[in-house]
Amino acid sequence: MERTWVEETTNKIGKKVILFGWVNAKRDHGKVTFIDLRDGTGLVQVVGRNELKKLSGEDVVRIEGKVQKRPEKLVNPKLATGTVEIAAEKATLLNSADELPFPIDTKGDDIDEGVRLKYRYLDLRRPRLQRNIRVRSAYVQACREYLFSKKFVEIETPILTKSTPEGSRDFLVPSRLNPGKFFALPQSPQQYKQLLMTAGFERYFQIARCLRDEDPRADRGFEHTQVDIEMSFVEREEVMQMVEAMVVFAVEKIGGKVAKKPFPVFTYNEAIKQFGADKFDLRSEREKQTGMLAFAWVIEFPFFEKDSEGKWTFSHNPFSSPLLQHEKWLMGKTHIGEILTTQYDLVANGFEVAGGSIRSHKPEILQRVFEILGYREEEIKEKFGHMLEAFTYGTPPHGGCAHGFERLLMAFFGEEYLREVQAFPQSGSGRTSVMEAPSEVEVKQLKELGIRVSK
Ligand code: ASP
């Protein structure tokens, strides 16, 4: 007989079923014993006699029994399956569970973070996290569905790659075959996705993992995931519209409500004047109560800003192109502080949830950007020669965006921490869940890599 999922039991009144799952709760009433059986789809009450007595909380079981309608006065309106119960005929203990290190039927935010992450596989059993991770999956699926319907191709790009300037610190991986040389983990697939435009894919996307060695914060960890997008033959508004339509589609798919459509657009200057920042929350007090998502685009950022040493640095992305009317300034290296970029950022409820730009697809423009950033000729060749060369072989005009949907889900759920929407996040001090990393490695491994650790 085929397995029945808990959520299907209400359609199987009078039928014999086999269920699998965990003992969510047990109530022993002497002659009769009840358990709430939990599987990936919900809870259902199982009623039995001796066969259920031996079970305890979080045991893993197989239940064979008959679905019966509950009498009217015993219907449990709080349970999706509250109109039925399973009369157990046979209960098989598949694995017994020791007492868990913490309760899993609470919100969990009062439990020490280190303990929660050490036992993340148990922490994830709590309904709040089950919901977060399952809705996350549905959100990503909706993004995929939308993009596939618009001729996008899903393409993976390398994890072992070369350092690319994304404004953050790289994670480095030593090369055994090339002692003294290192790979970098990607801060984003920026350069590869642009090369895919040269390659003629025209519309690319990837659910991309981005790795940045920054100090962790509530809404930032070492790793985050983006819906990464790049499109050929587009102007700024077309990318913004595509991303907006995808986000609205996916948000509404998971039951979210969007405050204003189309999303309002602010220039960077307007945003600073009105909100004092380029990230802001447009929700009214009433909207805050109702779980509304208030999106807005911000455009026309300065391309360059001065760093702490007074040198020019890029504000967002060196591969962005300037606004068309500012191309002259860029090529002539004048009015540098006034050059505006085609960058667009999407904010929602005070979080930055996407960012992108139209790119410089002409090598001479990109070359000029790197010159303004103070790179020497050899350095430009060494670091970005492959891009400049690629752009000499027929690269279409292109632009893209990366949607940091984890932050959007944080806003959607009203979660305070990014890690509440990630299955195995790092701790606030940057250590991994369950398996304690970073950790020491064997001397033999270090030798192979030609690395000596100085204490
Ligand atoms: N690569 C950029 C980022 O990760 C996004 C983009 O411009 O497409 O922020």
Coordinates of C-alpha atoms and ligand atoms in Angstrom, one line a residue:
M1 CA 0.0 0.0 0.0
E2 CA 1.2 3.5 -0.8
R3 CA 2.1 6.0 1.9
T4 CA -0.5 8.6 2.7
W5 CA 0.6 12.1 3.7
V6 CA -1.0 13.6 6.8
E7 CA -2.7 16.4 4.7
E8 CA -4.4 13.8 2.5
T9 CA -6.1 12.0 5.4
T10 CA -9.3 14.2 5.3
N11 CA -10.0 12.8 1.8
K12 CA -9.7 9.2 2.9
I13 CA -12.4 8.7 5.5
G14 CA -13.2 5.0 5.9
K15 CA -10.0 4.0 4.1
K16 CA -7.0 2.1 5.4
V17 CA -3.8 4.1 5.3
I18 CA -0.1 3.9 6.1
L19 CA 1.4 7.1 7.6
F20 CA 5.0 7.9 8.5
G21 CA 6.3 10.6 10.8
W22 CA 7.2 11.9 14.3
V23 CA 5.3 11.7 17.5
N24 CA 4.6 15.4 18.0
A25 CA 2.7 14.9 21.3
K26 CA 1.3 12.0 23.3
R27 CA -1.7 12.0 25.6
D28 CA -2.2 8.9 27.7
H29 CA -5.8 8.5 28.9
G30 CA -5.4 5.1 30.5
K31 CA -7.2 2.7 28.2
V32 CA -6.9 4.9 25.1
T33 CA -3.8 6.8 24.0
F34 CA -3.7 9.6 21.5
I35 CA -0.7 10.8 19.6
D36 CA -0.4 13.7 17.2
L37 CA 1.5 12.4 14.3
R38 CA 3.6 15.0 12.4
D39 CA 4.9 14.7 8.8
G40 CA 6.1 17.3 6.3
T41 CA 2.5 18.2 5.6
G42 CA 1.0 18.7 9.0
L43 CA -0.4 17.0 12.1
V44 CA -3.1 14.4 12.5
Q45 CA -4.5 12.7 15.6
V46 CA -4.0 9.0 16.0
V47 CA -6.0 7.0 18.5
G48 CA -5.1 3.6 19.8
R49 CA -4.6 1.3 22.7
N50 CA -1.5 -0.6 23.7
E51 CA 0.2 -0.2 20.4
L52 CA 0.7 3.6 21.1
K53 CA 1.6 3.3 24.8
K54 CA 5.3 2.5 24.1
L55 CA 5.8 5.7 22.0
S56 CA 7.2 8.9 23.3
G57 CA 7.8 12.4 21.9
E58 CA 9.8 12.8 18.7
D59 CA 9.9 9.0 18.1
V60 CA 9.8 8.1 14.4
V61 CA 6.9 5.8 13.6
R62 CA 5.0 4.0 10.9
I63 CA 1.3 3.9 11.6
E64 CA -1.2 1.6 9.9
G65 CA -4.8 2.3 10.6
K66 CA -8.2 3.5 9.4
V67 CA -9.2 7.1 8.8
Q68 CA -12.4 7.9 10.7
K69 CA -14.6 11.0 10.9
R70 CA -14.6 12.6 14.3
P71 CA -18.0 13.2 16.0
E72 CA -19.1 16.8 15.6
K73 CA -18.2 17.8 19.1
L74 CA -14.7 16.4 18.9
V75 CA -13.7 18.2 15.8
N76 CA -10.6 20.3 16.4
P77 CA -10.9 23.5 14.4
K78 CA -7.2 24.4 15.1
L79 CA -6.0 21.5 13.1
A80 CA -6.3 21.3 9.3
T81 CA -7.1 17.6 9.7
G82 CA -9.3 18.3 12.8
T83 CA -12.3 16.6 11.3
V84 CA -10.7 13.1 11.2
E85 CA -8.5 10.9 13.3
I86 CA -6.6 7.6 12.6
A87 CA -7.7 4.5 14.4
A88 CA -4.3 2.8 14.8
E89 CA -4.1 -0.9 14.0
K90 CA -0.4 -1.2 14.0
A91 CA 2.4 1.2 15.2
T92 CA 6.0 0.4 14.3
L93 CA 8.8 2.3 16.1
L94 CA 11.3 3.1 13.4
N95 CA 13.7 5.0 15.6
S96 CA 13.2 6.1 19.2
A97 CA 14.2 9.7 20.2
D98 CA 16.1 10.7 23.3
E99 CA 14.8 13.8 25.1
L100 CA 15.7 16.9 22.9
P101 CA 18.1 19.5 24.2
F102 CA 15.4 22.2 24.0
P103 CA 11.7 22.5 23.3
I104 CA 10.8 22.8 19.6
D105 CA 7.2 23.8 20.0
T106 CA 8.1 27.4 20.9
K107 CA 9.3 30.3 18.9
G108 CA 12.8 29.5 20.0
D109 CA 14.2 33.0 20.2
D110 CA 14.8 32.6 24.0
I111 CA 17.2 29.7 23.5
D112 CA 21.0 30.4 23.3
E113 CA 22.0 30.8 19.7
G114 CA 25.0 28.5 20.0
V115 CA 22.8 25.7 21.3
R116 CA 20.2 26.2 18.6
L117 CA 22.9 26.1 15.8
K118 CA 24.7 23.1 17.3
Y119 CA 21.4 21.2 17.1
R120 CA 20.1 23.1 14.0
Y121 CA 18.6 19.8 12.6
L122 CA 16.3 19.8 15.7
D123 CA 15.8 23.6 15.8
L124 CA 14.6 23.3 12.2
R125 CA 11.7 21.0 13.4
R126 CA 10.1 24.0 15.1
P127 CA 7.0 25.1 13.1
R128 CA 8.3 28.7 12.6
L129 CA 11.5 27.5 10.9
Q130 CA 9.6 24.7 9.0
R131 CA 7.4 27.5 7.6
N132 CA 10.3 29.8 6.8
I133 CA 12.3 27.2 4.9
R134 CA 9.3 25.8 3.1
V135 CA 8.0 29.2 2.0
R136 CA 11.5 30.1 0.9
S137 CA 11.5 27.1 -1.3
A138 CA 8.1 28.1 -2.8
Y139 CA 9.4 31.7 -3.3
V140 CA 12.4 30.5 -5.3
Q141 CA 10.3 28.1 -7.3
A142 CA 8.0 31.1 -8.2
C143 CA 11.0 33.1 -9.3
R144 CA 12.2 30.2 -11.5
E145 CA 8.7 29.7 -12.9
Y146 CA 8.5 33.4 -13.8
L147 CA 11.9 33.5 -15.4
F148 CA 11.5 30.3 -17.4
S149 CA 8.3 31.8 -18.8
K150 CA 10.4 34.8 -20.1
K151 CA 13.0 32.7 -22.0
F152 CA 15.7 32.8 -19.3
V153 CA 18.2 30.0 -19.1
E154 CA 19.4 28.8 -15.7
I155 CA 23.2 28.4 -15.7
E156 CA 25.7 27.7 -13.0
T157 CA 29.0 29.5 -12.8
P158 CA 32.1 28.4 -10.9
I159 CA 32.5 28.5 -7.1
L160 CA 36.3 28.3 -7.4
T161 CA 37.1 31.5 -9.2
K162 CA 39.2 34.6 -9.3
S163 CA 38.9 37.6 -7.0
T164 CA 36.3 40.0 -8.4
P165 CA 35.7 43.5 -7.1
E166 CA 32.3 43.5 -5.4
G167 CA 33.4 45.9 -2.7
S168 CA 34.0 43.2 -0.1
R169 CA 36.7 40.9 1.2
D170 CA 37.3 37.6 -0.6
F171 CA 37.4 34.1 0.9
L172 CA 40.5 32.5 -0.5
V173 CA 41.2 28.9 -1.3
P174 CA 44.8 27.8 -1.6
S175 CA 45.7 25.8 -4.7
R176 CA 47.5 22.5 -4.1
L177 CA 48.7 22.3 -7.7
N178 CA 49.9 25.9 -7.8
P179 CA 51.6 26.5 -4.5
G180 CA 51.4 30.1 -3.4
K181 CA 48.3 30.7 -5.6
F182 CA 44.7 31.1 -4.6
F183 CA 41.2 30.8 -5.9
A184 CA 38.6 33.2 -4.5
L185 CA 35.1 32.2 -3.7
P186 CA 32.7 34.3 -5.7
Q187 CA 31.3 37.5 -4.1
S188 CA 28.8 37.2 -7.0
P189 CA 28.7 35.7 -10.5
Q190 CA 29.1 39.2 -11.9
Q191 CA 31.8 38.6 -14.5
Y192 CA 30.6 35.2 -15.6
K193 CA 27.1 36.3 -16.1
Q194 CA 28.3 39.2 -18.3
L195 CA 30.5 36.7 -20.3
L196 CA 27.4 34.6 -20.8
M197 CA 25.9 37.6 -22.6
T198 CA 29.0 37.6 -24.8
A199 CA 28.3 33.9 -25.3
G200 CA 24.9 34.7 -26.7
F201 CA 22.6 33.3 -24.0
E202 CA 20.8 36.7 -23.8
R203 CA 18.8 35.9 -20.7
Y204 CA 20.6 34.2 -17.8
F205 CA 19.6 33.5 -14.2
Q206 CA 21.0 31.5 -11.4
I207 CA 20.0 30.9 -7.8
A208 CA 23.5 32.0 -6.8
R209 CA 25.4 31.6 -3.6
C210 CA 27.6 34.7 -2.9
L211 CA 30.4 34.6 -0.4
R212 CA 31.8 37.7 1.3
D213 CA 34.2 37.9 4.2
E214 CA 32.5 40.7 6.0
D215 CA 31.7 41.0 9.7
P216 CA 28.3 39.3 10.2
R217 CA 25.3 41.4 11.2
A218 CA 21.6 40.7 11.7
D219 CA 20.9 40.9 8.0
R220 CA 24.2 39.8 6.6
G221 CA 26.2 36.5 6.9
F222 CA 29.3 35.2 5.1
E223 CA 27.0 33.4 2.6
H224 CA 23.8 34.7 1.0
T225 CA 21.7 33.6 -1.9
Q226 CA 20.6 35.8 -4.8
V227 CA 18.3 35.3 -7.8
D228 CA 21.0 36.5 -10.2
I229 CA 19.9 37.8 -13.5
E230 CA 21.5 39.2 -16.7
M231 CA 19.8 40.3 -19.9
S232 CA 21.0 41.4 -23.4
F233 CA 19.6 44.2 -25.5
V234 CA 17.9 46.0 -22.7
E235 CA 17.7 49.4 -21.2
R236 CA 17.5 50.2 -17.5
E237 CA 13.7 50.4 -17.3
E238 CA 13.4 47.0 -19.0
V239 CA 15.5 45.2 -16.4
M240 CA 13.7 47.0 -13.6
Q241 CA 10.3 46.0 -15.0
M242 CA 11.4 42.4 -15.4
V243 CA 12.7 42.2 -11.8
E244 CA 9.6 44.0 -10.5
A245 CA 7.2 41.6 -12.3
M246 CA 9.1 38.6 -11.0
V247 CA 9.2 39.9 -7.4
V248 CA 5.4 40.7 -7.5
F249 CA 4.6 37.3 -9.0
A250 CA 6.7 35.5 -6.4
V251 CA 5.5 37.6 -3.4
E252 CA 1.9 37.1 -4.3
K253 CA 2.5 33.3 -4.9
I254 CA 3.5 33.0 -1.2
G255 CA 0.6 35.1 0.0
G256 CA 2.4 38.4 0.4
K257 CA 0.7 41.8 -0.1
V258 CA 2.4 44.5 -2.1
A259 CA 1.7 48.1 -0.9
K260 CA 2.0 49.9 -4.3
K261 CA 2.2 48.8 -7.9
P262 CA 4.1 49.8 -9.9
F263 CA 6.8 50.4 -7.4
P264 CA 7.5 54.1 -6.8
V265 CA 10.9 55.3 -8.1
F266 CA 13.1 57.8 -6.3
T267 CA 16.4 59.2 -7.4
Y268 CA 19.2 58.9 -4.9
N269 CA 19.1 62.6 -4.2
E270 CA 15.4 62.5 -3.5
A271 CA 15.8 59.5 -1.2
I272 CA 18.5 61.2 0.8
K273 CA 16.5 64.4 1.0
Q274 CA 13.3 62.7 2.0
F275 CA 14.5 59.8 4.1
G276 CA 18.1 60.6 4.9
A277 CA 19.2 57.3 3.5
D278 CA 19.0 55.2 0.3
K279 CA 17.2 52.4 2.2
F280 CA 13.8 53.4 3.7
D281 CA 10.5 52.1 4.9
L282 CA 7.5 53.4 3.1
R283 CA 4.9 51.6 5.2
S284 CA 2.3 53.4 7.2
E285 CA 1.8 52.4 10.8
R286 CA -1.3 50.5 9.8
E287 CA 0.5 48.7 6.9
K288 CA 3.2 47.6 9.4
Q289 CA 0.5 45.7 11.4
T290 CA -0.7 43.9 8.3
G291 CA 2.5 42.4 7.0
M292 CA 2.5 44.6 3.9
L293 CA 5.6 44.8 1.7
A294 CA 6.3 48.4 0.5
F295 CA 8.8 48.4 -2.4
A296 CA 10.6 51.3 -4.0
W297 CA 13.3 51.7 -6.6
V298 CA 16.3 54.0 -6.1
I299 CA 18.1 55.2 -9.2
E300 CA 20.7 57.7 -10.3
F301 CA 23.4 57.0 -7.7
P302 CA 26.8 58.7 -8.0
F303 CA 29.1 56.3 -9.9
F304 CA 32.2 57.2 -7.8
E305 CA 32.8 58.2 -4.2
K306 CA 36.0 59.1 -2.3
D307 CA 37.3 56.4 0.0
S308 CA 38.9 57.1 3.4
E309 CA 42.2 57.9 1.8
G310 CA 40.6 60.3 -0.6
K311 CA 40.9 58.0 -3.6
W312 CA 38.0 57.4 -6.0
T313 CA 36.2 54.1 -5.5
F314 CA 33.0 52.8 -7.1
S315 CA 29.8 53.2 -5.2
H316 CA 28.2 50.0 -6.4
N317 CA 29.7 48.1 -9.3
P318 CA 32.7 49.0 -11.5
F319 CA 31.1 47.1 -14.4
S320 CA 28.1 49.5 -14.5
S321 CA 27.8 52.0 -17.2
P322 CA 27.3 55.7 -16.6
L323 CA 24.1 57.4 -17.6
L324 CA 24.4 58.1 -21.3
Q325 CA 24.6 61.8 -20.9
H326 CA 27.6 61.4 -18.5
E327 CA 29.6 59.1 -20.8
K328 CA 31.5 62.2 -22.1
W329 CA 32.6 63.1 -18.5
L330 CA 33.7 59.5 -17.9
M331 CA 35.7 59.3 -21.1
G332 CA 37.3 62.7 -20.5
K333 CA 37.8 61.9 -16.7
T334 CA 36.1 65.1 -15.7
H335 CA 33.3 65.9 -13.2
I336 CA 34.0 62.5 -11.7
G337 CA 32.0 63.1 -8.5
E338 CA 29.0 64.1 -10.6
I339 CA 28.9 61.1 -12.9
L340 CA 25.7 59.1 -12.3
T341 CA 25.5 55.4 -12.8
T342 CA 22.7 53.3 -14.4
Q343 CA 22.5 51.4 -11.0
Y344 CA 19.1 50.7 -9.6
D345 CA 18.5 49.4 -6.1
L346 CA 15.2 47.9 -4.9
V347 CA 14.2 48.5 -1.2
A348 CA 11.4 46.8 0.7
N349 CA 10.4 47.7 4.3
G350 CA 13.8 49.4 4.9
F351 CA 15.9 46.5 3.4
E352 CA 17.9 46.5 0.2
V353 CA 16.5 43.5 -1.6
A354 CA 17.9 43.9 -5.1
G355 CA 20.5 45.8 -7.0
G356 CA 21.8 45.9 -10.6
S357 CA 22.7 48.1 -13.5
I358 CA 23.3 48.4 -17.2
R359 CA 26.9 47.5 -17.9
S360 CA 29.7 49.0 -19.9
H361 CA 29.9 46.7 -22.9
K362 CA 32.4 48.8 -24.7
P363 CA 36.0 48.0 -23.7
E364 CA 37.1 51.7 -23.8
I365 CA 34.4 52.7 -21.3
L366 CA 35.3 49.9 -18.8
Q367 CA 39.0 50.7 -19.3
R368 CA 38.3 54.3 -18.3
V369 CA 36.4 53.3 -15.1
F370 CA 39.4 51.3 -14.0
E371 CA 41.7 54.2 -14.8
I372 CA 39.6 56.5 -12.6
L373 CA 39.7 53.9 -9.9
G374 CA 43.5 54.3 -10.0
Y375 CA 44.5 50.9 -11.4
R376 CA 47.8 50.8 -13.3
E377 CA 47.8 49.6 -16.9
E378 CA 49.4 46.2 -16.1
E379 CA 47.0 45.8 -13.2
I380 CA 44.0 46.4 -15.4
K381 CA 45.3 43.8 -17.9
E382 CA 46.1 41.3 -15.2
K383 CA 42.8 41.7 -13.3
F384 CA 40.3 42.5 -16.0
G385 CA 42.0 41.8 -19.3
H386 CA 39.7 38.8 -19.9
M387 CA 36.6 41.1 -19.8
L388 CA 38.1 43.8 -21.9
E389 CA 39.1 41.2 -24.5
A390 CA 35.7 39.5 -24.4
F391 CA 34.1 42.9 -25.1
T392 CA 36.1 43.1 -28.4
Y393 CA 34.3 40.0 -29.8
G394 CA 30.7 41.2 -30.2
T395 CA 29.3 41.7 -26.7
P396 CA 25.7 42.9 -26.8
P397 CA 24.5 45.8 -24.6
H398 CA 23.4 44.2 -21.4
G399 CA 22.3 44.7 -17.9
G400 CA 21.1 42.7 -14.9
C401 CA 20.2 42.6 -11.3
A402 CA 20.7 40.4 -8.2
H403 CA 17.7 39.8 -6.0
G404 CA 18.7 39.2 -2.4
F405 CA 15.4 37.4 -1.6
E406 CA 16.5 36.2 1.8
R407 CA 16.2 39.8 3.1
L408 CA 12.9 40.1 1.5
L409 CA 11.7 36.9 3.3
M410 CA 13.0 38.4 6.5
A411 CA 10.8 41.4 5.9
F412 CA 7.9 39.2 4.9
F413 CA 8.0 37.1 8.0
G414 CA 9.0 40.0 10.3
E415 CA 12.2 38.1 11.3
E416 CA 15.0 40.0 12.8
Y417 CA 17.9 37.8 11.6
L418 CA 18.9 36.6 8.2
R419 CA 19.7 33.2 9.7
E420 CA 16.0 32.6 10.5
V421 CA 15.4 32.1 6.8
Q422 CA 18.5 30.0 6.1
A423 CA 18.6 26.3 6.9
F424 CA 22.2 26.1 8.2
P425 CA 23.4 29.6 8.8
Q426 CA 26.6 30.8 10.4
S427 CA 26.4 32.1 14.0
G428 CA 26.7 35.8 14.8
S429 CA 30.4 35.2 15.4
G430 CA 30.8 33.5 12.0
R431 CA 30.9 29.8 12.9
T432 CA 29.0 27.2 11.0
S433 CA 25.9 25.3 12.2
V434 CA 26.3 21.7 13.6
M435 CA 29.8 21.1 12.3
E436 CA 32.2 23.5 14.0
A437 CA 34.0 25.4 11.3
P438 CA 36.3 27.1 10.9
S439 CA 38.5 24.4 12.4
E440 CA 42.0 23.2 12.4
V441 CA 43.2 20.8 9.7
E442 CA 45.8 18.1 9.6
V443 CA 49.4 19.1 9.3
K444 CA 49.6 16.8 6.2
Q445 CA 46.9 18.9 4.5
L446 CA 48.8 22.1 5.2
K447 CA 52.0 20.6 3.9
E448 CA 50.3 19.6 0.6
L449 CA 49.2 23.2 0.2
G450 CA 52.6 24.6 1.1
I451 CA 51.1 26.5 4.0
R452 CA 52.6 27.1 7.4
V453 CA 50.5 28.7 10.1
S454 CA 52.3 31.2 12.2
K455 CA 50.9 31.4 15.8
Ligands
ASP1 N1 26.7 41.6 -8.8 C1 25.8 42.6 -8.2 C2 25.7 42.2 -6.7 O1 25.9 41.1 -6.3 C3 24.5 42.7 -8.7 C4 24.4 43.1 -10.1 O2 24.8 44.2 -10.4 O3 23.8 42.3 -10.9 O4 25.4 43.1 -5.9

